[in-house]
Amino acid sequence: MPPRTARSRRPRPAAPARVRDADAGSLFAAPLRHRTLEELAYEHIRTALVQGKLAPGQRIVASAVARAAGISRIPVLQALRRLESEGFVRINPHRDVVVSGLSREEFRERFLLMAALEALCLREADGKIAPATLQQLRALQAEIGAARRAGDTARAVSADGRFHRMLWEVSGLRQVVQVLQNVWDRGEYYRVIMHARRGSFAAESLAEHEEILRALEAGDTARAARAVERHRLRAMERLAETT
């Protein structure tokens, strides 16, 4: 008989390499509590800027803000640097912080940008606008009208912001919405002043909203896009006339 050959053996699969845990300590340059304080300072200062409590040209003293908040100057300074990157404040070489103002050229550029991006959002929203969204837009339009009749300009401006934010969000373009929100917030102070000087929330704005809504309710997003573009450019003209 021929000699028996050794049975061939299949090589065993190599054991998977052990995954090392990440060094959590290397992910953060500082404890999270410092970041949280910066976020809080940022949110509070930004809200004050948007609401017009801090006017263009007004000086912000970091040490005074820190004392009022009961925190150190470091998170306040970090928050102010972030606000500077967004265009809300200007930090001078000697760390003098001033609320940014806008020239007529900057106003025009920002309104042209908003007109283009808002129209883009509505064109992108074709087929995405649910009946519930239209109902919410109608409710906000009614709230603006009620606030206008009551002479509550701040409430009308707030509802106007929610109305436009909803128009942006139906597009699903998250980065565009973020850009629009930042530009919108930079102009909040001026919009409040403009409406207040006109005696109340502008009746023209309500009428222009109505054009946008009727186009959307008819399912014509292209017409709605043209309407929102006209609305933004007319708002630019109203703001130039009253500020």
CSV table of C-alpha atoms in Angstrom, one decimal:
chain,number,residue,atom,x,y,z
A,1,MET,CA,0.0,0.0,0.0
A,2,PRO,CA,1.2,3.5,-0.7
A,3,PRO,CA,2.2,5.4,2.3
A,4,ARG,CA,-0.5,7.6,3.8
A,5,THR,CA,0.1,11.3,3.3
A,6,ALA,CA,-0.5,13.8,6.0
A,7,ARG,CA,-3.9,15.5,5.8
A,8,SER,CA,-3.5,19.1,4.6
A,9,ARG,CA,-4.6,21.6,7.1
A,10,ARG,CA,-6.2,25.0,6.3
A,11,PRO,CA,-4.5,27.9,7.9
A,12,ARG,CA,-6.4,29.4,10.7
A,13,PRO,CA,-7.6,33.0,10.1
A,14,ALA,CA,-5.6,35.6,11.9
A,15,ALA,CA,-7.1,37.0,15.0
A,16,PRO,CA,-8.5,40.5,14.5
A,17,ALA,CA,-6.3,43.2,15.7
A,18,ARG,CA,-7.3,44.6,19.0
A,19,VAL,CA,-8.8,48.1,18.7
A,20,ARG,CA,-7.2,50.5,21.1
A,21,ASP,CA,-9.4,52.9,23.0
A,22,ALA,CA,-8.9,56.5,22.1
A,23,ASP,CA,-7.2,58.6,24.6
A,24,ALA,CA,-10.2,60.7,25.7
A,25,GLY,CA,-7.9,63.2,27.4
A,26,SER,CA,-6.3,64.1,24.1
A,27,LEU,CA,-9.7,65.2,22.6
A,28,PHE,CA,-10.0,68.3,24.7
A,29,ALA,CA,-7.5,71.0,25.4
A,30,ALA,CA,-9.5,72.1,28.5
A,31,PRO,CA,-12.2,70.7,30.7
A,32,LEU,CA,-15.7,71.0,29.2
A,33,ARG,CA,-16.8,73.3,31.9
A,34,HIS,CA,-14.8,76.1,30.3
A,35,ARG,CA,-16.4,75.4,26.9
A,36,THR,CA,-19.8,75.5,28.6
A,37,LEU,CA,-19.1,78.9,30.1
A,38,GLU,CA,-18.0,80.2,26.7
A,39,GLU,CA,-21.1,78.9,25.1
A,40,LEU,CA,-23.3,80.6,27.7
A,41,ALA,CA,-21.5,83.9,27.3
A,42,TYR,CA,-21.7,83.6,23.6
A,43,GLU,CA,-25.5,82.9,23.7
A,44,HIS,CA,-26.3,85.8,26.1
A,45,ILE,CA,-24.2,88.4,24.3
A,46,ARG,CA,-25.5,87.3,20.9
A,47,THR,CA,-29.1,87.5,22.1
A,48,ALA,CA,-28.4,91.0,23.4
A,49,LEU,CA,-27.0,92.0,20.0
A,50,VAL,CA,-29.9,90.5,18.1
A,51,GLN,CA,-32.5,92.1,20.3
A,52,GLY,CA,-30.8,95.5,20.0
A,53,LYS,CA,-29.8,95.8,23.6
A,54,LEU,CA,-26.3,96.5,22.4
A,55,ALA,CA,-26.4,99.0,19.6
A,56,PRO,CA,-23.9,99.5,16.7
A,57,GLY,CA,-20.9,101.5,17.9
A,58,GLN,CA,-21.4,100.6,21.5
A,59,ARG,CA,-18.4,99.4,23.4
A,60,ILE,CA,-18.4,96.0,25.2
A,61,VAL,CA,-16.2,95.7,28.3
A,62,ALA,CA,-15.2,92.1,28.7
A,63,SER,CA,-14.4,92.5,32.4
A,64,ALA,CA,-17.7,94.1,33.1
A,65,VAL,CA,-19.6,91.3,31.3
A,66,ALA,CA,-17.6,88.7,33.2
A,67,ARG,CA,-18.4,90.3,36.6
A,68,ALA,CA,-22.1,90.5,35.7
A,69,ALA,CA,-22.1,86.9,34.7
A,70,GLY,CA,-20.1,85.8,37.7
A,71,ILE,CA,-17.4,84.1,35.5
A,72,SER,CA,-13.8,84.9,34.5
A,73,ARG,CA,-12.8,87.1,31.5
A,74,ILE,CA,-11.5,84.1,29.5
A,75,PRO,CA,-14.8,82.6,28.4
A,76,VAL,CA,-16.2,86.1,27.7
A,77,LEU,CA,-13.2,86.9,25.5
A,78,GLN,CA,-13.5,83.5,23.7
A,79,ALA,CA,-17.2,84.3,23.1
A,80,LEU,CA,-16.4,87.7,21.7
A,81,ARG,CA,-13.8,86.3,19.3
A,82,ARG,CA,-16.4,83.9,18.0
A,83,LEU,CA,-18.9,86.8,17.6
A,84,GLU,CA,-16.2,88.7,15.7
A,85,SER,CA,-15.7,85.8,13.3
A,86,GLU,CA,-19.5,86.1,12.6
A,87,GLY,CA,-19.3,89.8,12.1
A,88,PHE,CA,-21.3,90.9,15.1
A,89,VAL,CA,-18.4,92.8,16.9
A,90,ARG,CA,-15.0,94.3,16.0
A,91,ILE,CA,-12.0,93.7,18.3
A,92,ASN,CA,-9.4,96.5,18.0
A,93,PRO,CA,-5.7,95.9,18.5
A,94,HIS,CA,-5.9,97.1,22.2
A,95,ARG,CA,-8.8,94.6,22.8
A,96,ASP,CA,-11.4,97.3,22.7
A,97,VAL,CA,-14.6,95.5,21.6
A,98,VAL,CA,-17.2,97.5,19.6
A,99,VAL,CA,-20.6,96.4,18.2
A,100,SER,CA,-20.3,96.3,14.5
A,101,GLY,CA,-22.3,98.7,12.3
A,102,LEU,CA,-23.2,98.2,8.6
A,103,SER,CA,-22.5,100.7,5.9
A,104,ARG,CA,-25.1,101.3,3.1
A,105,GLU,CA,-22.9,99.1,0.8
A,106,GLU,CA,-22.9,96.3,3.3
A,107,PHE,CA,-26.6,96.6,3.8
A,108,ARG,CA,-27.1,96.3,0.0
A,109,GLU,CA,-24.8,93.3,-0.3
A,110,ARG,CA,-26.5,91.5,2.6
A,111,PHE,CA,-30.0,92.1,1.2
A,112,LEU,CA,-28.9,90.9,-2.2
A,113,LEU,CA,-27.5,87.8,-0.7
A,114,MET,CA,-30.6,87.1,1.3
A,115,ALA,CA,-32.8,87.7,-1.8
A,116,ALA,CA,-30.9,85.2,-3.8
A,117,LEU,CA,-30.7,82.5,-1.1
A,118,GLU,CA,-34.3,82.8,0.0
A,119,ALA,CA,-35.4,82.4,-3.6
A,120,LEU,CA,-33.1,79.4,-3.9
A,121,CYS,CA,-34.8,77.9,-0.8
A,122,LEU,CA,-38.2,78.2,-2.2
A,123,ARG,CA,-37.2,76.8,-5.6
A,124,GLU,CA,-35.6,73.8,-3.8
A,125,ALA,CA,-38.8,73.3,-1.8
A,126,ASP,CA,-40.8,72.3,-4.8
A,127,GLY,CA,-42.9,69.3,-3.8
A,128,LYS,CA,-41.7,69.4,-0.2
A,129,ILE,CA,-44.2,71.7,1.4
A,130,ALA,CA,-46.8,69.8,3.4
A,131,PRO,CA,-50.3,71.2,4.2
A,132,ALA,CA,-49.3,71.4,7.8
A,133,THR,CA,-46.4,73.7,6.9
A,134,LEU,CA,-48.8,76.0,5.0
A,135,GLN,CA,-51.1,76.1,8.0
A,136,GLN,CA,-48.2,77.1,10.3
A,137,LEU,CA,-47.1,79.8,7.8
A,138,ARG,CA,-50.7,81.1,7.8
A,139,ALA,CA,-50.8,81.1,11.6
A,140,LEU,CA,-47.5,83.1,11.7
A,141,GLN,CA,-48.9,85.6,9.2
A,142,ALA,CA,-52.0,86.0,11.4
A,143,GLU,CA,-49.7,86.5,14.5
A,144,ILE,CA,-47.8,89.2,12.7
A,145,GLY,CA,-51.0,91.0,11.8
A,146,ALA,CA,-52.4,90.7,15.3
A,147,ALA,CA,-49.1,92.1,16.8
A,148,ARG,CA,-49.1,94.9,14.3
A,149,ARG,CA,-52.7,95.9,15.3
A,150,ALA,CA,-51.7,95.8,18.9
A,151,GLY,CA,-48.7,98.0,18.3
A,152,ASP,CA,-46.3,95.2,19.5
A,153,THR,CA,-43.5,95.7,17.0
A,154,ALA,CA,-41.1,93.3,18.8
A,155,ARG,CA,-43.6,90.5,18.8
A,156,ALA,CA,-44.3,91.1,15.1
A,157,VAL,CA,-40.6,91.1,14.2
A,158,SER,CA,-40.1,87.9,16.1
A,159,ALA,CA,-43.0,86.2,14.3
A,160,ASP,CA,-41.7,87.5,11.0
A,161,GLY,CA,-38.3,85.8,11.8
A,162,ARG,CA,-40.1,82.5,12.4
A,163,PHE,CA,-42.1,82.9,9.2
A,164,HIS,CA,-39.0,83.3,7.1
A,165,ARG,CA,-37.0,80.6,8.9
A,166,MET,CA,-39.8,78.2,8.0
A,167,LEU,CA,-39.6,79.2,4.4
A,168,TRP,CA,-35.8,78.5,4.4
A,169,GLU,CA,-36.1,75.1,6.2
A,170,VAL,CA,-38.5,73.5,3.8
A,171,SER,CA,-35.7,73.5,1.3
A,172,GLY,CA,-33.6,71.0,3.3
A,173,LEU,CA,-30.5,73.1,2.5
A,174,ARG,CA,-29.0,73.2,6.0
A,175,GLN,CA,-25.9,75.1,5.1
A,176,VAL,CA,-27.9,77.7,3.2
A,177,VAL,CA,-30.2,78.1,6.2
A,178,GLN,CA,-27.2,78.6,8.5
A,179,VAL,CA,-25.9,81.4,6.3
A,180,LEU,CA,-29.3,83.0,6.1
A,181,GLN,CA,-29.8,82.9,9.8
A,182,ASN,CA,-26.5,84.6,10.5
A,183,VAL,CA,-27.2,87.3,8.0
A,184,TRP,CA,-30.7,87.7,9.4
A,185,ASP,CA,-29.5,88.0,13.0
A,186,ARG,CA,-27.0,90.7,12.0
A,187,GLY,CA,-29.9,92.9,10.8
A,188,GLU,CA,-32.3,92.3,13.6
A,189,TYR,CA,-31.5,95.5,15.4
A,190,TYR,CA,-32.0,97.6,12.2
A,191,ARG,CA,-35.3,95.8,11.4
A,192,VAL,CA,-36.7,96.6,14.8
A,193,ILE,CA,-35.7,100.2,14.5
A,194,MET,CA,-37.1,100.5,10.9
A,195,HIS,CA,-40.5,99.1,11.9
A,196,ALA,CA,-40.7,101.2,15.0
A,197,ARG,CA,-39.9,104.4,13.1
A,198,ARG,CA,-42.7,103.6,10.7
A,199,GLY,CA,-45.1,103.4,13.6
A,200,SER,CA,-45.6,99.7,13.5
A,201,PHE,CA,-44.7,96.6,11.6
A,202,ALA,CA,-44.7,97.5,7.9
A,203,ALA,CA,-48.1,96.9,6.2
A,204,GLU,CA,-46.2,96.4,3.0
A,205,SER,CA,-44.3,93.4,4.5
A,206,LEU,CA,-47.6,91.7,5.4
A,207,ALA,CA,-48.9,92.3,1.8
A,208,GLU,CA,-45.7,90.8,0.4
A,209,HIS,CA,-46.0,87.8,2.7
A,210,GLU,CA,-49.5,87.3,1.3
A,211,GLU,CA,-48.1,87.1,-2.2
A,212,ILE,CA,-45.6,84.4,-1.1
A,213,LEU,CA,-48.3,82.4,0.7
A,214,ARG,CA,-50.8,82.5,-2.2
A,215,ALA,CA,-48.2,81.2,-4.6
A,216,LEU,CA,-47.2,78.4,-2.2
A,217,GLU,CA,-50.9,77.5,-1.6
A,218,ALA,CA,-51.3,77.3,-5.4
A,219,GLY,CA,-48.3,74.9,-5.5
A,220,ASP,CA,-46.3,77.4,-7.6
A,221,THR,CA,-42.9,77.5,-5.9
A,222,ALA,CA,-41.3,79.4,-8.8
A,223,ARG,CA,-43.8,82.3,-8.3
A,224,ALA,CA,-43.2,82.1,-4.6
A,225,ALA,CA,-39.5,82.4,-5.2
A,226,ARG,CA,-39.9,85.5,-7.3
A,227,ALA,CA,-42.3,86.9,-4.6
A,228,VAL,CA,-39.8,86.4,-1.8
A,229,GLU,CA,-37.0,88.0,-3.9
A,230,ARG,CA,-39.2,91.1,-4.5
A,231,HIS,CA,-40.1,91.2,-0.8
A,232,ARG,CA,-36.4,91.2,0.3
A,233,LEU,CA,-35.4,93.9,-2.2
A,234,ARG,CA,-38.4,96.1,-1.2
A,235,ALA,CA,-37.5,95.6,2.5
A,236,MET,CA,-34.0,96.8,1.6
A,237,GLU,CA,-35.5,100.0,0.2
A,238,ARG,CA,-37.7,100.5,3.2
A,239,LEU,CA,-34.8,100.1,5.6
A,240,ALA,CA,-32.7,102.5,3.6
A,241,GLU,CA,-35.5,105.1,3.8
A,242,THR,CA,-36.0,104.9,7.5
A,243,THR,CA,-32.6,104.2,9.2
